[in-house]
mmCIF file of C-alpha atoms in Angstrom:
data_model
loop_
_atom_site.group_PDB
_atom_site.id
_atom_site.type_symbol
_atom_site.label_atom_id
_atom_site.label_comp_id
_atom_site.label_asym_id
_atom_site.label_seq_id
_atom_site.Cartn_x
_atom_site.Cartn_y
_atom_site.Cartn_z
ATOM 1 C CA ASP B 1212 -18.832 -55.331 -94.900
ATOM 2 C CA ALA B 1213 -20.691 -53.685 -92.060
ATOM 3 C CA GLY B 1214 -19.402 -54.630 -88.677
ATOM 4 C CA VAL B 1215 -21.481 -55.128 -85.567
ATOM 5 C CA ILE B 1216 -24.035 -52.344 -85.342
ATOM 6 C CA GLN B 1217 -25.271 -50.977 -82.027
ATOM 7 C CA SER B 1218 -27.861 -48.358 -81.252
ATOM 8 C CA PRO B 1219 -28.144 -45.932 -79.723
ATOM 9 C CA ARG B 1220 -24.526 -44.818 -79.397
ATOM 10 C CA HIS B 1221 -25.340 -42.668 -76.408
ATOM 11 C CA GLU B 1222 -28.259 -42.811 -74.012
ATOM 12 C CA VAL B 1223 -28.984 -40.503 -71.124
ATOM 13 C CA THR B 1224 -31.959 -41.386 -68.992
ATOM 14 C CA GLU B 1225 -33.351 -40.854 -65.555
ATOM 15 C CA MET B 1226 -33.406 -43.406 -62.795
ATOM 16 C CA GLY B 1227 -36.427 -45.657 -63.030
ATOM 17 C CA GLN B 1228 -36.792 -45.421 -66.781
ATOM 18 C CA GLU B 1229 -36.635 -48.394 -69.120
ATOM 19 C CA VAL B 1230 -33.613 -48.616 -71.401
ATOM 20 C CA THR B 1231 -33.346 -50.794 -74.504
ATOM 21 C CA LEU B 1232 -30.049 -51.345 -76.265
ATOM 22 C CA ARG B 1233 -29.974 -52.883 -79.726
ATOM 23 C CA CYS B 1234 -27.448 -54.934 -81.640
ATOM 24 C CA LYS B 1235 -27.146 -56.291 -85.156
ATOM 25 C CA PRO B 1236 -24.383 -58.891 -85.394
ATOM 26 C CA ILE B 1237 -22.247 -59.604 -88.422
ATOM 27 C CA SER B 1238 -24.149 -61.674 -90.957
ATOM 28 C CA GLY B 1239 -23.250 -65.348 -90.717
ATOM 29 C CA HIS B 1240 -21.981 -65.198 -87.143
ATOM 30 C CA ASN B 1241 -23.696 -67.677 -84.843
ATOM 31 C CA SER B 1242 -22.631 -66.341 -81.441
ATOM 32 C CA LEU B 1243 -23.580 -63.025 -79.886
ATOM 33 C CA PHE B 1244 -22.260 -61.541 -76.662
ATOM 34 C CA TRP B 1245 -23.308 -58.633 -74.456
ATOM 35 C CA TYR B 1246 -20.570 -57.028 -72.325
ATOM 36 C CA ARG B 1247 -20.535 -54.159 -69.861
ATOM 37 C CA GLN B 1248 -17.427 -52.044 -69.300
ATOM 38 C CA THR B 1249 -16.762 -49.786 -66.320
ATOM 39 C CA MET B 1250 -13.610 -48.424 -64.751
ATOM 40 C CA MET B 1251 -14.270 -50.322 -61.554
ATOM 41 C CA ARG B 1252 -15.239 -53.722 -62.926
ATOM 42 C CA GLY B 1253 -13.536 -53.804 -66.310
ATOM 43 C CA LEU B 1254 -15.068 -55.752 -69.189
ATOM 44 C CA GLU B 1255 -17.751 -58.139 -67.947
ATOM 45 C CA LEU B 1256 -19.673 -60.699 -69.961
ATOM 46 C CA LEU B 1257 -23.368 -60.336 -69.237
ATOM 47 C CA ILE B 1258 -24.900 -62.975 -71.481
ATOM 48 C CA TYR B 1259 -24.203 -64.806 -74.681
ATOM 49 C CA PHE B 1260 -26.288 -66.549 -77.317
ATOM 50 C CA ASN B 1261 -25.461 -69.412 -79.619
ATOM 51 C CA ASN B 1262 -27.719 -69.808 -82.641
ATOM 52 C CA ASN B 1263 -30.164 -67.349 -81.042
ATOM 53 C CA VAL B 1264 -30.416 -69.415 -77.843
ATOM 54 C CA PRO B 1265 -29.173 -67.968 -74.523
ATOM 55 C CA ILE B 1266 -26.346 -70.201 -73.319
ATOM 56 C CA ASP B 1267 -24.880 -68.436 -70.315
ATOM 57 C CA ASP B 1268 -26.560 -65.549 -68.487
ATOM 58 C CA SER B 1269 -24.611 -65.910 -65.258
ATOM 59 C CA GLY B 1270 -23.194 -62.429 -65.706
ATOM 60 C CA MET B 1271 -26.551 -60.685 -65.801
ATOM 61 C CA PRO B 1272 -26.538 -58.500 -62.684
ATOM 62 C CA GLU B 1273 -30.108 -58.981 -61.563
ATOM 63 C CA ASP B 1274 -33.691 -59.323 -62.645
ATOM 64 C CA ARG B 1275 -33.740 -55.789 -63.927
ATOM 65 C CA PHE B 1276 -31.647 -56.938 -66.873
ATOM 66 C CA SER B 1277 -33.031 -59.068 -69.696
ATOM 67 C CA ALA B 1278 -31.791 -59.964 -73.156
ATOM 68 C CA LYS B 1279 -33.446 -61.423 -76.192
ATOM 69 C CA MET B 1280 -32.395 -62.622 -79.611
ATOM 70 C CA PRO B 1281 -35.539 -63.147 -81.666
ATOM 71 C CA ASN B 1282 -33.569 -63.920 -84.826
ATOM 72 C CA ALA B 1283 -30.045 -64.255 -86.106
ATOM 73 C CA SER B 1284 -29.740 -60.598 -87.044
ATOM 74 C CA PHE B 1285 -31.031 -58.802 -83.971
ATOM 75 C CA SER B 1286 -30.633 -58.742 -80.210
ATOM 76 C CA THR B 1287 -31.765 -56.446 -77.422
ATOM 77 C CA LEU B 1288 -30.584 -55.807 -73.884
ATOM 78 C CA LYS B 1289 -33.207 -54.221 -71.668
ATOM 79 C CA ILE B 1290 -32.795 -52.633 -68.267
ATOM 80 C CA GLN B 1291 -35.972 -51.939 -66.322
ATOM 81 C CA PRO B 1292 -35.977 -49.989 -64.123
ATOM 82 C CA SER B 1293 -32.591 -48.384 -64.689
ATOM 83 C CA GLU B 1294 -30.402 -47.207 -61.798
ATOM 84 C CA PRO B 1295 -27.384 -44.848 -61.677
ATOM 85 C CA ARG B 1296 -25.057 -47.806 -61.046
ATOM 86 C CA ASP B 1297 -26.023 -49.177 -64.454
ATOM 87 C CA SER B 1298 -24.099 -46.336 -66.089
ATOM 88 C CA ALA B 1299 -21.444 -47.939 -68.278
ATOM 89 C CA VAL B 1300 -20.482 -48.683 -71.861
ATOM 90 C CA TYR B 1301 -22.360 -51.696 -73.180
ATOM 91 C CA PHE B 1302 -20.740 -53.632 -75.991
ATOM 92 C CA CYS B 1303 -22.251 -56.208 -78.263
ATOM 93 C CA ALA B 1304 -19.907 -58.636 -80.012
ATOM 94 C CA SER B 1305 -20.404 -61.477 -82.453
ATOM 95 C CA SER B 1306 -18.313 -64.397 -83.615
ATOM 96 C CA LEU B 1307 -18.380 -67.502 -85.715
ATOM 97 C CA SER B 1308 -18.153 -70.305 -83.156
ATOM 98 C CA VAL B 1309 -14.927 -70.128 -81.128
ATOM 99 C CA ASN B 1310 -13.134 -67.681 -83.390
ATOM 100 C CA GLU B 1311 -12.310 -64.046 -82.726
ATOM 101 C CA GLN B 1312 -15.023 -61.762 -81.445
ATOM 102 C CA PHE B 1313 -15.950 -58.626 -83.342
ATOM 103 C CA PHE B 1314 -17.123 -55.813 -81.122
ATOM 104 C CA GLY B 1315 -19.595 -53.091 -81.949
ATOM 105 C CA PRO B 1316 -18.862 -49.424 -81.179
ATOM 106 C CA GLY B 1317 -20.742 -49.659 -77.882
ATOM 107 C CA THR B 1318 -23.565 -47.756 -76.238
ATOM 108 C CA ARG B 1319 -22.578 -45.279 -73.570
ATOM 109 C CA LEU B 1320 -25.372 -45.290 -70.995
ATOM 110 C CA THR B 1321 -25.750 -42.609 -68.363
ATOM 111 C CA VAL B 1322 -28.478 -42.997 -65.768
ATOM 112 C CA LEU B 1323 -29.088 -39.846 -63.765
ATOM 113 C CA GLY Q 581 -15.042 -68.928 -60.893
ATOM 114 C CA GLN Q 582 -12.368 -68.448 -63.479
ATOM 115 C CA GLN Q 583 -10.332 -65.275 -63.105
ATOM 116 C CA VAL Q 584 -7.858 -63.695 -65.462
ATOM 117 C CA MET Q 585 -5.506 -61.092 -64.069
ATOM 118 C CA GLN Q 586 -3.125 -58.819 -65.906
ATOM 119 C CA ILE Q 587 -0.119 -56.871 -64.725
ATOM 120 C CA PRO Q 588 0.704 -54.109 -64.722
ATOM 121 C CA GLN Q 589 -2.595 -52.216 -64.668
ATOM 122 C CA TYR Q 590 -0.907 -49.194 -66.191
ATOM 123 C CA GLN Q 591 2.414 -48.529 -67.876
ATOM 124 C CA HIS Q 592 3.839 -45.259 -69.078
ATOM 125 C CA VAL Q 593 6.812 -45.457 -71.453
ATOM 126 C CA GLN Q 594 8.854 -43.143 -73.629
ATOM 127 C CA GLU Q 595 8.459 -43.728 -77.327
ATOM 128 C CA GLY Q 596 11.024 -46.283 -78.430
ATOM 129 C CA GLU Q 597 11.057 -48.199 -75.146
ATOM 130 C CA ASP Q 598 9.827 -51.758 -74.904
ATOM 131 C CA PHE Q 599 6.631 -52.817 -73.132
ATOM 132 C CA THR Q 600 5.380 -56.106 -71.722
ATOM 133 C CA THR Q 601 2.045 -57.089 -70.203
ATOM 134 C CA TYR Q 602 1.466 -60.377 -68.409
ATOM 135 C CA CYS Q 603 -1.730 -62.374 -68.184
ATOM 136 C CA ASN Q 604 -2.433 -65.067 -65.578
ATOM 137 C CA SER Q 605 -5.419 -67.367 -65.360
ATOM 138 C CA SER Q 606 -6.655 -69.190 -62.287
ATOM 139 C CA THR Q 607 -7.509 -72.181 -64.478
ATOM 140 C CA THR Q 608 -5.967 -73.957 -67.463
ATOM 141 C CA LEU Q 609 -7.009 -72.436 -70.766
ATOM 142 C CA SER Q 610 -7.801 -74.078 -74.070
ATOM 143 C CA ASN Q 611 -6.678 -70.976 -75.894
ATOM 144 C CA ILE Q 612 -6.074 -67.310 -75.316
ATOM 145 C CA GLN Q 613 -6.860 -64.257 -77.385
ATOM 146 C CA TRP Q 614 -5.469 -60.730 -77.208
ATOM 147 C CA TYR Q 615 -7.403 -57.548 -77.923
ATOM 148 C CA LYS Q 616 -6.489 -53.875 -78.118
ATOM 149 C CA GLN Q 617 -8.848 -51.059 -77.197
ATOM 150 C CA ARG Q 618 -7.919 -47.540 -78.199
ATOM 151 C CA PRO Q 619 -9.136 -44.739 -75.919
ATOM 152 C CA GLY Q 620 -12.839 -44.200 -76.601
ATOM 153 C CA GLY Q 621 -12.965 -47.213 -78.882
ATOM 154 C CA HIS Q 622 -13.947 -50.846 -78.751
ATOM 155 C CA PRO Q 623 -11.810 -53.965 -78.300
ATOM 156 C CA VAL Q 624 -10.223 -55.179 -81.522
ATOM 157 C CA PHE Q 625 -8.893 -58.712 -81.939
ATOM 158 C CA LEU Q 626 -5.123 -59.034 -82.315
ATOM 159 C CA ILE Q 627 -4.290 -62.730 -82.174
ATOM 160 C CA GLN Q 628 -5.184 -66.172 -80.831
ATOM 161 C CA LEU Q 629 -2.765 -68.679 -79.268
ATOM 162 C CA VAL Q 630 -3.739 -72.314 -78.933
ATOM 163 C CA LYS Q 631 -0.713 -74.538 -78.347
ATOM 164 C CA SER Q 632 1.309 -74.857 -75.165
ATOM 165 C CA GLY Q 633 4.467 -72.746 -75.439
ATOM 166 C CA GLU Q 634 3.304 -71.111 -78.655
ATOM 167 C CA VAL Q 635 4.990 -67.888 -79.775
ATOM 168 C CA LYS Q 636 3.573 -65.642 -82.478
ATOM 169 C CA LYS Q 637 4.837 -62.359 -83.875
ATOM 170 C CA GLN Q 638 3.071 -59.481 -85.547
ATOM 171 C CA LYS Q 639 5.637 -56.905 -86.595
ATOM 172 C CA ARG Q 640 6.800 -55.356 -83.298
ATOM 173 C CA LEU Q 641 4.384 -57.428 -81.184
ATOM 174 C CA THR Q 642 5.367 -60.822 -79.745
ATOM 175 C CA PHE Q 643 2.798 -63.052 -78.056
ATOM 176 C CA GLN Q 644 3.554 -66.083 -75.907
ATOM 177 C CA PHE Q 645 1.389 -68.804 -74.398
ATOM 178 C CA GLY Q 646 2.800 -70.508 -71.332
ATOM 179 C CA GLU Q 647 3.739 -74.172 -71.204
ATOM 180 C CA ALA Q 648 1.048 -74.869 -68.631
ATOM 181 C CA LYS Q 649 -1.503 -72.864 -70.644
ATOM 182 C CA LYS Q 650 -2.298 -70.709 -67.630
ATOM 183 C CA ASN Q 651 -0.382 -67.592 -68.570
ATOM 184 C CA SER Q 652 0.484 -65.459 -71.537
ATOM 185 C CA SER Q 653 2.415 -62.321 -72.390
ATOM 186 C CA LEU Q 654 2.459 -59.579 -74.976
ATOM 187 C CA HIS Q 655 5.719 -57.769 -75.686
ATOM 188 C CA ILE Q 656 5.967 -54.660 -77.832
ATOM 189 C CA THR Q 657 9.406 -53.703 -79.108
ATOM 190 C CA ALA Q 658 10.220 -50.027 -79.622
ATOM 191 C CA THR Q 659 6.810 -48.594 -78.769
ATOM 192 C CA GLN Q 660 5.205 -45.950 -80.934
ATOM 193 C CA THR Q 661 2.465 -43.460 -80.105
ATOM 194 C CA THR Q 662 0.072 -45.566 -82.162
ATOM 195 C CA ASP Q 663 0.476 -48.361 -79.592
ATOM 196 C CA VAL Q 664 -1.448 -46.333 -77.010
ATOM 197 C CA GLY Q 665 -4.473 -48.168 -75.624
ATOM 198 C CA THR Q 666 -5.587 -50.909 -73.286
ATOM 199 C CA TYR Q 667 -4.458 -54.443 -74.019
ATOM 200 C CA PHE Q 668 -6.683 -57.290 -72.883
ATOM 201 C CA CYS Q 669 -6.059 -60.989 -72.819
ATOM 202 C CA ALA Q 670 -9.127 -63.237 -72.949
ATOM 203 C CA GLY Q 671 -9.115 -66.907 -72.112
ATOM 204 C CA ARG Q 672 -11.389 -69.793 -72.876
ATOM 205 C CA ASP Q 673 -11.623 -72.398 -70.130
ATOM 206 C CA TYR Q 674 -9.991 -75.722 -70.979
ATOM 207 C CA GLY Q 675 -12.588 -78.344 -71.725
ATOM 208 C CA GLY Q 676 -15.314 -75.757 -71.760
ATOM 209 C CA ALA Q 677 -17.843 -76.553 -74.426
ATOM 210 C CA THR Q 678 -18.739 -72.940 -74.823
ATOM 211 C CA ASN Q 679 -17.693 -69.877 -76.745
ATOM 212 C CA LYS Q 680 -17.346 -67.923 -73.528
ATOM 213 C CA LEU Q 681 -14.241 -65.785 -73.080
ATOM 214 C CA ILE Q 682 -13.122 -64.372 -69.759
ATOM 215 C CA PHE Q 683 -11.425 -61.055 -70.288
ATOM 216 C CA GLY Q 684 -8.447 -60.031 -68.209
ATOM 217 C CA THR Q 685 -8.305 -56.835 -66.226
ATOM 218 C CA GLY Q 686 -6.359 -55.075 -68.971
ATOM 219 C CA THR Q 687 -3.141 -53.053 -69.138
ATOM 220 C CA LEU Q 688 -3.344 -49.422 -70.140
ATOM 221 C CA LEU Q 689 -0.295 -48.329 -72.127
ATOM 222 C CA ALA Q 690 0.613 -44.670 -72.410
ATOM 223 C CA VAL Q 691 3.430 -43.686 -74.781
ATOM 224 C CA GLN Q 692 5.111 -40.323 -74.456
ATOM 225 C CA PRO Q 693 6.570 -38.975 -77.703
#
């Protein structure tokens, strides 16, 4: 069974550029989560979806961040325009209802 | 908002020594989960505790959920180098009708052979 798939694994971009992170959750899971991890702030929940519907986006930093889940097998997190302080590891995770969350390998984003 | 703190932030032990990390929530939890993240890796689920006062064991790991369901602990007996990583607790707010988990600040464990 493939786990949660994220792409790209690494992204280096310049300030002001648009960044799109992609996630394919585990088949059959109905919840999808986007997290950001930094040394300073730890592991933060940005947004999560239930049955493709955004439920809680209170962790989204600002209007530069947006997330979509057009279907049960795909989600994107977009940052536009990107800033150096957005540099972090972004994890996508999926779960079946309130059970354990399965994390993807993460995308390491560096904004110069 | 809900906060979940862990102590210590960092612990360095000699292989064979015991290790404990403590997790405290500002609110009552419906359940708590524990995850381990190896250096350079992603969080991996270890266990979930649901009942007040619950104790679960996984080989050398012992997990406890407090009576008031506001705190939890993870104890590792006789650490090994394979135990290296960051241990996170993650709580779900009591009565919350969501799948949202609040992750703790994490405890980084270093084990010297």
